[in-house]
Tab-separated table of C-alpha atoms and ligand atoms in Angstrom:
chain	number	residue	atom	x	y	z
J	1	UNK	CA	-127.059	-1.083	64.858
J	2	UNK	CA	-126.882	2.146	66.412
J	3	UNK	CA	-124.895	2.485	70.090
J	4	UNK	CA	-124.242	-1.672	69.512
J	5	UNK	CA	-120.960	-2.672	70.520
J	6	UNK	CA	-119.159	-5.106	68.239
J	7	UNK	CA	-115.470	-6.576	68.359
J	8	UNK	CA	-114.241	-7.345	64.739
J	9	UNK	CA	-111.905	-10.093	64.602
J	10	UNK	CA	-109.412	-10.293	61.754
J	11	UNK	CA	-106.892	-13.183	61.127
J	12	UNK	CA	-104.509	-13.766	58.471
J	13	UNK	CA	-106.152	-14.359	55.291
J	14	UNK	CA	-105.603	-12.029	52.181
J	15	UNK	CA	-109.958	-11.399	52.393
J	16	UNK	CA	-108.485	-9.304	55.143
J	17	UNK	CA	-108.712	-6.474	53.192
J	18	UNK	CA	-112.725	-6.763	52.831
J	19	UNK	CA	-112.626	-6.142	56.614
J	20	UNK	CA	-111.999	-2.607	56.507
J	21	UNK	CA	-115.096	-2.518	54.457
J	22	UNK	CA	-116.678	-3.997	57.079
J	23	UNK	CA	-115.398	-1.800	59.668
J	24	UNK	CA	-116.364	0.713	57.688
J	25	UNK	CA	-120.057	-0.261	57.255
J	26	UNK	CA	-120.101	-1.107	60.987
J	27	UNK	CA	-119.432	2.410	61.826
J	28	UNK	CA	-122.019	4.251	59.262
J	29	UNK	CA	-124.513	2.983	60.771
J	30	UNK	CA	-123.254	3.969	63.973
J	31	UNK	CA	-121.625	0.721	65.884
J	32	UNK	CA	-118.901	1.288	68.145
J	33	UNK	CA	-116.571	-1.259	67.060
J	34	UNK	CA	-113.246	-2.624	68.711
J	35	UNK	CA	-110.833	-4.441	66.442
J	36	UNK	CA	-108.911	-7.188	67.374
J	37	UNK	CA	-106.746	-8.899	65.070
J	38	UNK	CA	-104.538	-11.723	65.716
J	39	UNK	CA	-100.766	-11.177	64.895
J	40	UNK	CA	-100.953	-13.055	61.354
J	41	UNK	CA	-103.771	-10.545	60.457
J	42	UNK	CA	-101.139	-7.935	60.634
J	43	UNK	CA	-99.186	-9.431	57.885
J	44	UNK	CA	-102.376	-8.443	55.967
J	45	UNK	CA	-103.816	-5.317	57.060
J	46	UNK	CA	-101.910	-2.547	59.206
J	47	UNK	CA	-103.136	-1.356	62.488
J	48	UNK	CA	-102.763	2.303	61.792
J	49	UNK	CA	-105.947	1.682	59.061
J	50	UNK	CA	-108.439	0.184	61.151
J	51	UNK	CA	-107.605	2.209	64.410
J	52	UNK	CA	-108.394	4.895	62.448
J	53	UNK	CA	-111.705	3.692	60.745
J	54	UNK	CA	-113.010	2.543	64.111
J	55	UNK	CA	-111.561	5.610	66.209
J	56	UNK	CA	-110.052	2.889	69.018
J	57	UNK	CA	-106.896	1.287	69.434
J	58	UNK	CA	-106.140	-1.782	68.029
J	59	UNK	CA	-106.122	-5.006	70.086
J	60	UNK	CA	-103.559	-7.338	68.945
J	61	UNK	CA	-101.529	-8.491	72.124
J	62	UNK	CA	-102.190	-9.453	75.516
J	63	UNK	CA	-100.064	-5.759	76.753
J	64	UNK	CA	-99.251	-2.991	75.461
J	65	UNK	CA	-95.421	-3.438	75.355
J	66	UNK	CA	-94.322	-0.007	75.945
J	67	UNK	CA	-96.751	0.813	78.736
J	68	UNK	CA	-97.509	-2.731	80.482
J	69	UNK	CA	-101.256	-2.048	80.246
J	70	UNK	CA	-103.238	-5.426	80.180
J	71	UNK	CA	-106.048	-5.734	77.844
J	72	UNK	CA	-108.818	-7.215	79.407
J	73	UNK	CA	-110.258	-10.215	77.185
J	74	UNK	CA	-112.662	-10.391	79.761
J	75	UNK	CA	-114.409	-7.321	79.745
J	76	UNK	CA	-114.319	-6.986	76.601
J	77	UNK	CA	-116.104	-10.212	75.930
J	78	UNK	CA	-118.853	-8.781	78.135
J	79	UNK	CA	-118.748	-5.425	76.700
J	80	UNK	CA	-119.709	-6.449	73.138
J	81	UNK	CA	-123.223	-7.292	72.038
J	82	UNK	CA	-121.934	-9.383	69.164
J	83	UNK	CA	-118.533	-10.642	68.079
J	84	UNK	CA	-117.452	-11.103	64.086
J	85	UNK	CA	-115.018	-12.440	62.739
J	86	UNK	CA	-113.950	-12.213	59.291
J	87	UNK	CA	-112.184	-13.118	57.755
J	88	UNK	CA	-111.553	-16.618	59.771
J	89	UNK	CA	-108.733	-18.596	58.630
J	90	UNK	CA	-109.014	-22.271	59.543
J	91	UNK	CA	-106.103	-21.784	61.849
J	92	UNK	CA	-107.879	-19.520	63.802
J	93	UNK	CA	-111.568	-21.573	63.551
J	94	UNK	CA	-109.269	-24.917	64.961
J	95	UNK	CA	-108.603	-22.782	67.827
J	96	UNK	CA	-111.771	-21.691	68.513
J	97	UNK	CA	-113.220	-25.332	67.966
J	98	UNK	CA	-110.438	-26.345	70.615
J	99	UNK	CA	-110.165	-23.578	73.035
J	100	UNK	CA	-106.291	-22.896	71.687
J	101	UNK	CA	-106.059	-19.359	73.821
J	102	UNK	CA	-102.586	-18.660	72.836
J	103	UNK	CA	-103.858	-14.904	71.147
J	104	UNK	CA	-105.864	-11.976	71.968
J	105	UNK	CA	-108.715	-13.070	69.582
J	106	UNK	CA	-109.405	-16.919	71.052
J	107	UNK	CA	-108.976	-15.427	74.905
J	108	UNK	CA	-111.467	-12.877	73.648
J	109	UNK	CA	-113.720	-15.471	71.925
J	110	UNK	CA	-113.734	-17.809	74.763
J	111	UNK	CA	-114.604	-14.864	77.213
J	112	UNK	CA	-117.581	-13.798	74.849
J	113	UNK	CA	-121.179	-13.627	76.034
J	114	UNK	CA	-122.688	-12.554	73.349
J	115	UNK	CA	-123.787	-14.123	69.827
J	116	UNK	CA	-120.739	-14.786	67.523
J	117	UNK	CA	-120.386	-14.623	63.807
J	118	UNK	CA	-118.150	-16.662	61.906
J	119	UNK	CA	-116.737	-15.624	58.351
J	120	UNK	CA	-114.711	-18.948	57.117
J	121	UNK	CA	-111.685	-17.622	53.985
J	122	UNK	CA	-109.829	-20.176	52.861
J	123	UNK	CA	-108.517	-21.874	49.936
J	124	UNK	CA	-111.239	-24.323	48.622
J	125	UNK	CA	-109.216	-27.492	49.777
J	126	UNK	CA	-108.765	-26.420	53.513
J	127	UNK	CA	-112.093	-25.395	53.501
J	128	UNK	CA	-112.922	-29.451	52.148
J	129	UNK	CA	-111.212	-30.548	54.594
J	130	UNK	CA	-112.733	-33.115	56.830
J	131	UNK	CA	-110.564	-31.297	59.524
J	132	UNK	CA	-111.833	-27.595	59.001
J	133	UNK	CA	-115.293	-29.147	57.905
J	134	UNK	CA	-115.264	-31.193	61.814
J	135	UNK	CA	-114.247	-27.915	63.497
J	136	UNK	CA	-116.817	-25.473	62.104
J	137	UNK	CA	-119.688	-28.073	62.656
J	138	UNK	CA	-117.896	-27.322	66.100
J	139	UNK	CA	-118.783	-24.022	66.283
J	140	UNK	CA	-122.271	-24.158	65.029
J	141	UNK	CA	-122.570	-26.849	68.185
J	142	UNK	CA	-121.492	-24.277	70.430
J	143	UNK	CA	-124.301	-21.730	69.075
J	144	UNK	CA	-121.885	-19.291	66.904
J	145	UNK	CA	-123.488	-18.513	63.720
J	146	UNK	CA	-121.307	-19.640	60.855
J	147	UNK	CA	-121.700	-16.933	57.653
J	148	UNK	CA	-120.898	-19.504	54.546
J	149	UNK	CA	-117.997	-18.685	52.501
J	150	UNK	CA	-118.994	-18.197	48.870
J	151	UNK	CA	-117.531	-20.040	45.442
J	152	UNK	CA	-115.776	-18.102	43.151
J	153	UNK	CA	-112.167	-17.040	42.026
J	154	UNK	CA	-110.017	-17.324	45.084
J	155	UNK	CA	-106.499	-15.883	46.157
J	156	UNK	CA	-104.239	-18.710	44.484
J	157	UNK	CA	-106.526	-18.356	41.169
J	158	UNK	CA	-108.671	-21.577	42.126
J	159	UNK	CA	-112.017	-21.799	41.292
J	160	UNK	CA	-114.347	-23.325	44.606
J	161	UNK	CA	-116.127	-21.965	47.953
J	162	UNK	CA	-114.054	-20.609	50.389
J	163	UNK	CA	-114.294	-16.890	49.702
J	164	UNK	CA	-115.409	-14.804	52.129
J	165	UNK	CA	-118.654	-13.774	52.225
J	166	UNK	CA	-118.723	-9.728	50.512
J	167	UNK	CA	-118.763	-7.387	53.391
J	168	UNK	CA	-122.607	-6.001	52.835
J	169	UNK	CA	-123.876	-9.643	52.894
J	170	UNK	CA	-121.936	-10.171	56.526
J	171	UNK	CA	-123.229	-6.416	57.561
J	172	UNK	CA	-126.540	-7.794	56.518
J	173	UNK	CA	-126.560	-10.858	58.582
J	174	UNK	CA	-125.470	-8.539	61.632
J	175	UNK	CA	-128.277	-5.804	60.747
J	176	UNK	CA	-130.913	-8.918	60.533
J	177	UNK	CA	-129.611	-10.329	63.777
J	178	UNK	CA	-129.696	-6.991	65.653
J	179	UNK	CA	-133.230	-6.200	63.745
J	180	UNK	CA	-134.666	-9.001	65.602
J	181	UNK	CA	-133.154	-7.425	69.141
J	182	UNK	CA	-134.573	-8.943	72.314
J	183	UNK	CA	-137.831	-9.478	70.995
J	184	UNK	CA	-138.408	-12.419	73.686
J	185	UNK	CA	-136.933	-10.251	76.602
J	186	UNK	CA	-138.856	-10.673	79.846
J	187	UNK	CA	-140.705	-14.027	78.040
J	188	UNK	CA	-140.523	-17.524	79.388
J	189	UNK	CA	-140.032	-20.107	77.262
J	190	UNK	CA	-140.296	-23.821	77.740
J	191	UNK	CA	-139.184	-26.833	74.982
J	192	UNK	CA	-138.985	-30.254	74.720
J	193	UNK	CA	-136.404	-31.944	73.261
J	194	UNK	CA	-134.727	-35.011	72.116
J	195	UNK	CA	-136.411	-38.541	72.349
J	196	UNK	CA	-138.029	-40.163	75.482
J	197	UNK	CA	-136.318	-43.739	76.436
J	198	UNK	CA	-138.886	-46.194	78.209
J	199	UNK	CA	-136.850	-48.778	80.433
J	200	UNK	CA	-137.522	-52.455	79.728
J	201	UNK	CA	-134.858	-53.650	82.520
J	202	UNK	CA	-132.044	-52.154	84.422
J	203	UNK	CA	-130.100	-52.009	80.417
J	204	UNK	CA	-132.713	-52.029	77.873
J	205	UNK	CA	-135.008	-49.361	76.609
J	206	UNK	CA	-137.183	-48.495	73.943
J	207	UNK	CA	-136.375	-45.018	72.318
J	208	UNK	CA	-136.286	-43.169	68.707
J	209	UNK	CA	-133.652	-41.978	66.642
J	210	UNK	CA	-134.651	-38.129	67.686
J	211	UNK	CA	-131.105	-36.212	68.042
J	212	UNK	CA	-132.442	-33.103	70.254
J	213	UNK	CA	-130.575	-30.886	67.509
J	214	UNK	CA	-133.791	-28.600	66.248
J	215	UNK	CA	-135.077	-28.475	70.454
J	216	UNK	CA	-131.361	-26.936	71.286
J	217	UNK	CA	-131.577	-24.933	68.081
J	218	UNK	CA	-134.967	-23.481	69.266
J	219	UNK	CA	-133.541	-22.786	72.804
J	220	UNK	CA	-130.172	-21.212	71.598
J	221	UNK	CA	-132.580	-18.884	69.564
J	222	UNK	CA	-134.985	-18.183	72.222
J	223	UNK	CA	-132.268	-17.027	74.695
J	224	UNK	CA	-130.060	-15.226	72.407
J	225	UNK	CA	-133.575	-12.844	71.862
J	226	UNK	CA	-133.720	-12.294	75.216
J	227	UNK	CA	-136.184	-15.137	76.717
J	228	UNK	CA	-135.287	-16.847	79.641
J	229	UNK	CA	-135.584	-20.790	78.694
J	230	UNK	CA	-136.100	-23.298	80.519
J	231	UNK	CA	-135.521	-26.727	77.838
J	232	UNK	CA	-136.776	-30.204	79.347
J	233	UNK	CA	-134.491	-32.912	77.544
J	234	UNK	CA	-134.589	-36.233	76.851
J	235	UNK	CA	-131.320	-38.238	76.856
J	236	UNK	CA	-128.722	-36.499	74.253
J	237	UNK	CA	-125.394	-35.647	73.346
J	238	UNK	CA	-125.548	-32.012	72.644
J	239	UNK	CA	-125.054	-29.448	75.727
J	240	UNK	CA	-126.727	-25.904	75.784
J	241	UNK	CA	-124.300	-22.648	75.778
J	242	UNK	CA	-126.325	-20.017	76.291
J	243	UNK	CA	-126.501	-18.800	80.097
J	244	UNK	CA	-129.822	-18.165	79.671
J	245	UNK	CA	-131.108	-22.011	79.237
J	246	UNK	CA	-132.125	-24.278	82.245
J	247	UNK	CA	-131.615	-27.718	80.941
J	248	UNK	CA	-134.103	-29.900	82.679
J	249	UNK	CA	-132.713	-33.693	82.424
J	250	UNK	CA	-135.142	-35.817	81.732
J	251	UNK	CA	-135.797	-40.406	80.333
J	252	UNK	CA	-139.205	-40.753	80.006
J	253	UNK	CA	-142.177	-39.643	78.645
J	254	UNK	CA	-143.368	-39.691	82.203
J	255	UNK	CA	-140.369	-37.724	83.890
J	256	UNK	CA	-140.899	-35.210	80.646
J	257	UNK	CA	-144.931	-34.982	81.991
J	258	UNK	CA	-143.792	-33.659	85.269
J	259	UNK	CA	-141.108	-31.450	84.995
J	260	UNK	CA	-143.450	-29.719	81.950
J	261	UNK	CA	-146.671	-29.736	84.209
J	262	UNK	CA	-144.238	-27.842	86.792
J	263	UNK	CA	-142.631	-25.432	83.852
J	264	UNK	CA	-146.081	-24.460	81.899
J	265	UNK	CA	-147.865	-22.546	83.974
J	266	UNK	CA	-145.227	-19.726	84.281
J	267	UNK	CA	-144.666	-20.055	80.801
J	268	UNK	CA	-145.508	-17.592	77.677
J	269	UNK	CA	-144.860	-20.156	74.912
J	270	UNK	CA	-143.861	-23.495	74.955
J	271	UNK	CA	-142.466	-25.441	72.182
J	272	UNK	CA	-143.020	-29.369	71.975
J	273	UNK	CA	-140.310	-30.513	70.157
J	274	UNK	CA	-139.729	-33.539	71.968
J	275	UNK	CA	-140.129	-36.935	69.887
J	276	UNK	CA	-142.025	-38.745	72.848
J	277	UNK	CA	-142.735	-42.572	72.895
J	278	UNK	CA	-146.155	-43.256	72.593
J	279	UNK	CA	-145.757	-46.352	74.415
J	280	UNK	CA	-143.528	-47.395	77.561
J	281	UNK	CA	-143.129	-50.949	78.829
J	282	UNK	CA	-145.834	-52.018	81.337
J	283	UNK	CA	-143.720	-53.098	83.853
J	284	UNK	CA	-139.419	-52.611	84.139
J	285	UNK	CA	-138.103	-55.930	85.077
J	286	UNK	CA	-135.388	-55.246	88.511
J	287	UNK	CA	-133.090	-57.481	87.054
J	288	UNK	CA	-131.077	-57.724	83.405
J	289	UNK	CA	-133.456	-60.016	81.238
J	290	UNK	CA	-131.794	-63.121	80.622
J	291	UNK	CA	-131.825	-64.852	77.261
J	292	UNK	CA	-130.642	-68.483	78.776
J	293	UNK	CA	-133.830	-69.390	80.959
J	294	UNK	CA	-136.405	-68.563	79.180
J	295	UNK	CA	-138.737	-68.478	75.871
J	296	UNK	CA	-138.547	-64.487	74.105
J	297	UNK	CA	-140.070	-62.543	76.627
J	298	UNK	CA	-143.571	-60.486	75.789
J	299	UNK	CA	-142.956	-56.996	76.451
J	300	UNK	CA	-146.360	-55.570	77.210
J	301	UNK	CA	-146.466	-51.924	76.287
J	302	UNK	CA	-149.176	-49.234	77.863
J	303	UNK	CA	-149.888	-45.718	76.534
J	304	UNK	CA	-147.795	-43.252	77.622
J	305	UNK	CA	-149.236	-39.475	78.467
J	306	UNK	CA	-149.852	-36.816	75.718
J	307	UNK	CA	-147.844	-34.265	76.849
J	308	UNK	CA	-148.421	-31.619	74.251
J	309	UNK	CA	-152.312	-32.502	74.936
J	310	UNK	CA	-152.026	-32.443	78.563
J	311	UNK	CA	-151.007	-28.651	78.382
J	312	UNK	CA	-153.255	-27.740	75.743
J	313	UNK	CA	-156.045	-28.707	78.460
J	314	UNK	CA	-154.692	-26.303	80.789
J	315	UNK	CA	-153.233	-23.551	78.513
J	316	UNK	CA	-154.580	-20.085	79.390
J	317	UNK	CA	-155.577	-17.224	76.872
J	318	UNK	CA	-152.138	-15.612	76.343
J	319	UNK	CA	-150.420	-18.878	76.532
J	320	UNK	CA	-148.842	-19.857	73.376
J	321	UNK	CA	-148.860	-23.621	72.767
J	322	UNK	CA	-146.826	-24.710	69.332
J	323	UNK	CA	-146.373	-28.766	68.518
J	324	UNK	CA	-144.318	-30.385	66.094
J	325	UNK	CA	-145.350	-33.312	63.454
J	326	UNK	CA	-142.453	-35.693	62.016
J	327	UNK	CA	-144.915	-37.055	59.282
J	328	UNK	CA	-143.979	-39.928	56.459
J	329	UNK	CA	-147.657	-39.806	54.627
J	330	UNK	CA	-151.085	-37.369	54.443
J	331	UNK	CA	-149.141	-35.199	56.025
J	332	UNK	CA	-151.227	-31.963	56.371
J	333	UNK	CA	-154.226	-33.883	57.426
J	334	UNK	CA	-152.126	-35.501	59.922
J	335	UNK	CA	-151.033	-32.190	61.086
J	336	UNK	CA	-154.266	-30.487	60.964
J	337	UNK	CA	-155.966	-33.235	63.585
J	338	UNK	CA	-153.013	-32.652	65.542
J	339	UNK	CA	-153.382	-28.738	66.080
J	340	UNK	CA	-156.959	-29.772	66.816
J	341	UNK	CA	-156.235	-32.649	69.084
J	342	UNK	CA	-153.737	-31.290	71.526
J	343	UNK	CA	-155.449	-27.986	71.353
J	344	UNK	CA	-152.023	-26.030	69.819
J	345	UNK	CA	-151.752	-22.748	68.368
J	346	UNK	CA	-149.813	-24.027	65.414
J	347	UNK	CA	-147.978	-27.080	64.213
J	348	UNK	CA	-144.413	-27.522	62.822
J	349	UNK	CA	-144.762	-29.909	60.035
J	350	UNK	CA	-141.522	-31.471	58.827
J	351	UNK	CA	-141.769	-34.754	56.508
J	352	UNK	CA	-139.505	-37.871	56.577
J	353	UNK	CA	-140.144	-37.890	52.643
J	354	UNK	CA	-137.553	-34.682	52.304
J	355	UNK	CA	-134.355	-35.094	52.123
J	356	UNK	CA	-132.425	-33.158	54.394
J	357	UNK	CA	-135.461	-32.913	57.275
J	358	UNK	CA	-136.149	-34.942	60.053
J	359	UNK	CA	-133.908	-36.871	62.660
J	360	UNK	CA	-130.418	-36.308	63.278
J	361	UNK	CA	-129.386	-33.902	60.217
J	362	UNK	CA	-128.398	-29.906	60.885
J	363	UNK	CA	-131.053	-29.303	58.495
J	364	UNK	CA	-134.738	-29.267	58.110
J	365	UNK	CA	-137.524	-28.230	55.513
J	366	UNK	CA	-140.152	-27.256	57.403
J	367	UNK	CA	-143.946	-26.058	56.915
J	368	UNK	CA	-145.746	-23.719	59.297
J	369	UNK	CA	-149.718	-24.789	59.994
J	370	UNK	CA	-151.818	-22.262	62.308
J	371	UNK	CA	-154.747	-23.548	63.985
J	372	UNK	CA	-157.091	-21.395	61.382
J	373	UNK	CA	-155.499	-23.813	58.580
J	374	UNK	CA	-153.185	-21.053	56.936
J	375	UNK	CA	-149.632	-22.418	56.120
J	376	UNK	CA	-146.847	-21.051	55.298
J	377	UNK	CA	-143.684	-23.444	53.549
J	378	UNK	CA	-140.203	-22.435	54.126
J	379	UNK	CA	-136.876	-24.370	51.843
J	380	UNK	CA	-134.219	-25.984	53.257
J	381	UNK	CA	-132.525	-24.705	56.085
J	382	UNK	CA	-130.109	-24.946	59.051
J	383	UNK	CA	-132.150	-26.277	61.888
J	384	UNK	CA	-130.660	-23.093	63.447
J	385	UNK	CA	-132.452	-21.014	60.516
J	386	UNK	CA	-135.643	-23.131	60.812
J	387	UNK	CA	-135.666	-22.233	64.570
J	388	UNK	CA	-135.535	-18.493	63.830
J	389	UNK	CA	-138.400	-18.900	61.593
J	390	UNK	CA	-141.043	-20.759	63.923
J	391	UNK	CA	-139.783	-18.003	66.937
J	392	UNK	CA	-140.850	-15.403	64.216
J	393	UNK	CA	-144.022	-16.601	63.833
J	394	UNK	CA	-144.819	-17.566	67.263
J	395	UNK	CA	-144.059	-13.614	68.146
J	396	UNK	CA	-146.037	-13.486	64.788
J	397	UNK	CA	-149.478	-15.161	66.677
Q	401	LIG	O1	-149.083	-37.311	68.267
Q	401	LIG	P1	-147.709	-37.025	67.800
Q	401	LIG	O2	-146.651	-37.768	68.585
Q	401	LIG	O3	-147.460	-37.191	66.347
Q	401	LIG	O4	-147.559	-35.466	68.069
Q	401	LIG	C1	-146.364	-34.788	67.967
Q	401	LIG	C2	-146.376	-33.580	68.853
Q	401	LIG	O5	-146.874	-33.876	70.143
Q	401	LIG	C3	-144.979	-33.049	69.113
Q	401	LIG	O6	-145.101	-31.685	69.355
Q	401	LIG	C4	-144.576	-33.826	70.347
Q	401	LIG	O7	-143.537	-33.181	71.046
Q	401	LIG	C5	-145.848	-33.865	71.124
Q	401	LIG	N1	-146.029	-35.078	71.950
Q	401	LIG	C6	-146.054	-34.986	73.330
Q	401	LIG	N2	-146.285	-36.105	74.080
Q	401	LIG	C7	-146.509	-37.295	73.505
Q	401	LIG	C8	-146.482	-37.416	72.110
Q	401	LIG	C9	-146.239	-36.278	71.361
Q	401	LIG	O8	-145.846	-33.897	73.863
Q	401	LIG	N3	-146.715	-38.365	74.236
């Protein structure tokens, strides 16, 4: 944490108060910390206390009003090697979510390079509420790390989550993130993602329910350690925020072939995470099907490449080569002949049989399986916390 440079934004909740413990455990352990608080947050907690605490002035407005001088939201979105804040009302997380830049803090936010940690405090019902609930899935889509709020006694003497998380447990998260540093600096990093559609005609295709959401996880991950990333995708809806990533836009299992055959030598790891159709239509009709002048066509269906095996051929010593298996039965076994197969370094095994894991959920239950047969079985978790996991043990191997 030492020498790190961290803004700590403060809005107007009453857990504003647990943000000069923060600040305070921020600057122990040596951060240099610039506070910026939105005008509502000075309702709660005076300027005077947390200039002092951090030894800097207080951002609050876009000028100082008696001297004119402009605070640059700018620079200090690329000064700062993370961004906090906490407490977040869900006035302040809606204008995140929207790109509302009417204060300091959002202008600041949206100018941000670096990873951003979100403390949600709000009364249990706002924090229910399909609105705030649509706005901080938001925010985890743009990459920003969302610290849960806690249950427990809140301000207006309800019972439910919306605290904020205590100040050591959001000090924690920041230590753990900063722990793991740029452990992937100067590494490339290649990943598949998303499904593979095979065209029958000019508007069919055959594809798979695969969202892209634990590829983009991985990638977000990989970059914000420092790796530069270069993420082949299949057709999705999710875009990639980190400046780091080179999406490489990709339909089929084909197009995926190439543009991975060009991206793996001048890789260090690659990560198939793609869900890739194992068969594509023999031939793509020119013209739109039609149902009136004819019997129900035959669609004849050929093999389509191996991807993951196709670099496991050609992976060099030093080359790290991990797979993933979406299993619904025998799934070790089926996982094992995998590693073996495709010639991989280790296997992510997640099962359609848990709840929570698999296609198009945020979360995932995953299992770990090196190519000596050790595994290691993690619980339920984000598909952003599942991603930190496998880049651990990758850097692990
Ligand atoms: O053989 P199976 O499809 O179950 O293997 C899954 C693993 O292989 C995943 O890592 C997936 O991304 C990769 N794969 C591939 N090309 C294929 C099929 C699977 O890269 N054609």
């Amino acid at each position: 944490m030492k020498g790190r440079h961290i803004i700590l934004g403060i809005t107007g909740g009453i857990a504003a108060y647990k943000s000069v413990s923060l600040l305070r455990l921020l600057i122990k352990a040596g951060a240099e910390v610039q506070v910026v608080i939105t005008p509502a947050g000075k309702q709660f907690i005076t300027p005077v206390t947390l200039s002092a605490l951090s030894g800097r002035p207080v951002i609050s407005e876009f000028f100082t009003a008696n001297t004119g001088e402009w605070h640059s939201h700018v620079d200090l979105g690329l000064w700062a090697d993370a961004m906090v804040i906490a407490p977040a009302t869900a006035s302040t997380i809606a204008k995140m979510a929207n790109g509302v830049a009417d204060n300091m803090l959002v202008t600041t936010y949206l100018s941000a390079k670096c990873p951003v940690f979100v403390a949600p405090a709000m009364d249990l019902d706002m924090m229910a509420h399909p609105s705030t609930q649509a706005n901080i899935e938001r925010l985890r889509s743009y990459g920003n790390h969302i610290i849960e709020p806690a249950s427990g006694e809140l301000a207006s003497h309800l019972v439910g989550k919306g605290r904020m998380e205590e100040p050591e447990n959001i000090f924690k998260v920041l230590q753990d993130h900063f722990a793991h540093g740029l452990d992937l600096a100067g590494k490339h990093v290649m990943i598949t993602a998303g499904p593979t559609y095979e065209k029958i005609d000019p508007v069919r295709f055959i594809g798979n329910y695969s969202s892209g959401k634990m590829g983009y996880a991985l990638a977000e991950e990989a970059a914000e350690r420092g790796a530069k990333v270069t993420l082949v995708s299949g057709p999705v809806n999710l875009t990639a925020s980190n400046p780091n990533i080179q999406v490489v836009k990709v339909e089929s299992a084909r197009q995926m072939l190439e543009a991975c055959l060009e991206t793996f030598p001048h890789s260090d790891i690659a990560v198939m995470c793609a869900a890739v159709a194992d068969y594509a239509p023999e031939s793509v009709a020119d013209v739109k099907i039609k149902r009136e002048h004819q019997d129900a066509p035959v669609i004849r269906l050929v093999k389509n490449p191996d991807i993951a095996a196709a670099l496991g051929a050609q992976k060099r010593l030093g080359q790290i080569l991990a797979g993933f298996a979406l299993e619904t039965h025998d799934e070790e076994k089926h996982a094992k002949e995998k590693i073996t197969k495709k010639n991989l370094d280790m296997i992510v095994l997640n099962s359609l049989r848990d709840p929570g894991a698999g296609f198009q959920t945020d979360t995932n239950k995953i299992t770990i399986i090196d190519a000596d047969g050790s595994e290691i079985a993690f619980p339920l978790k984000t598909k952003r916390e599942a991603a930190a996991d496998i880049i651990d043990h990758i850097l692990s191997l």
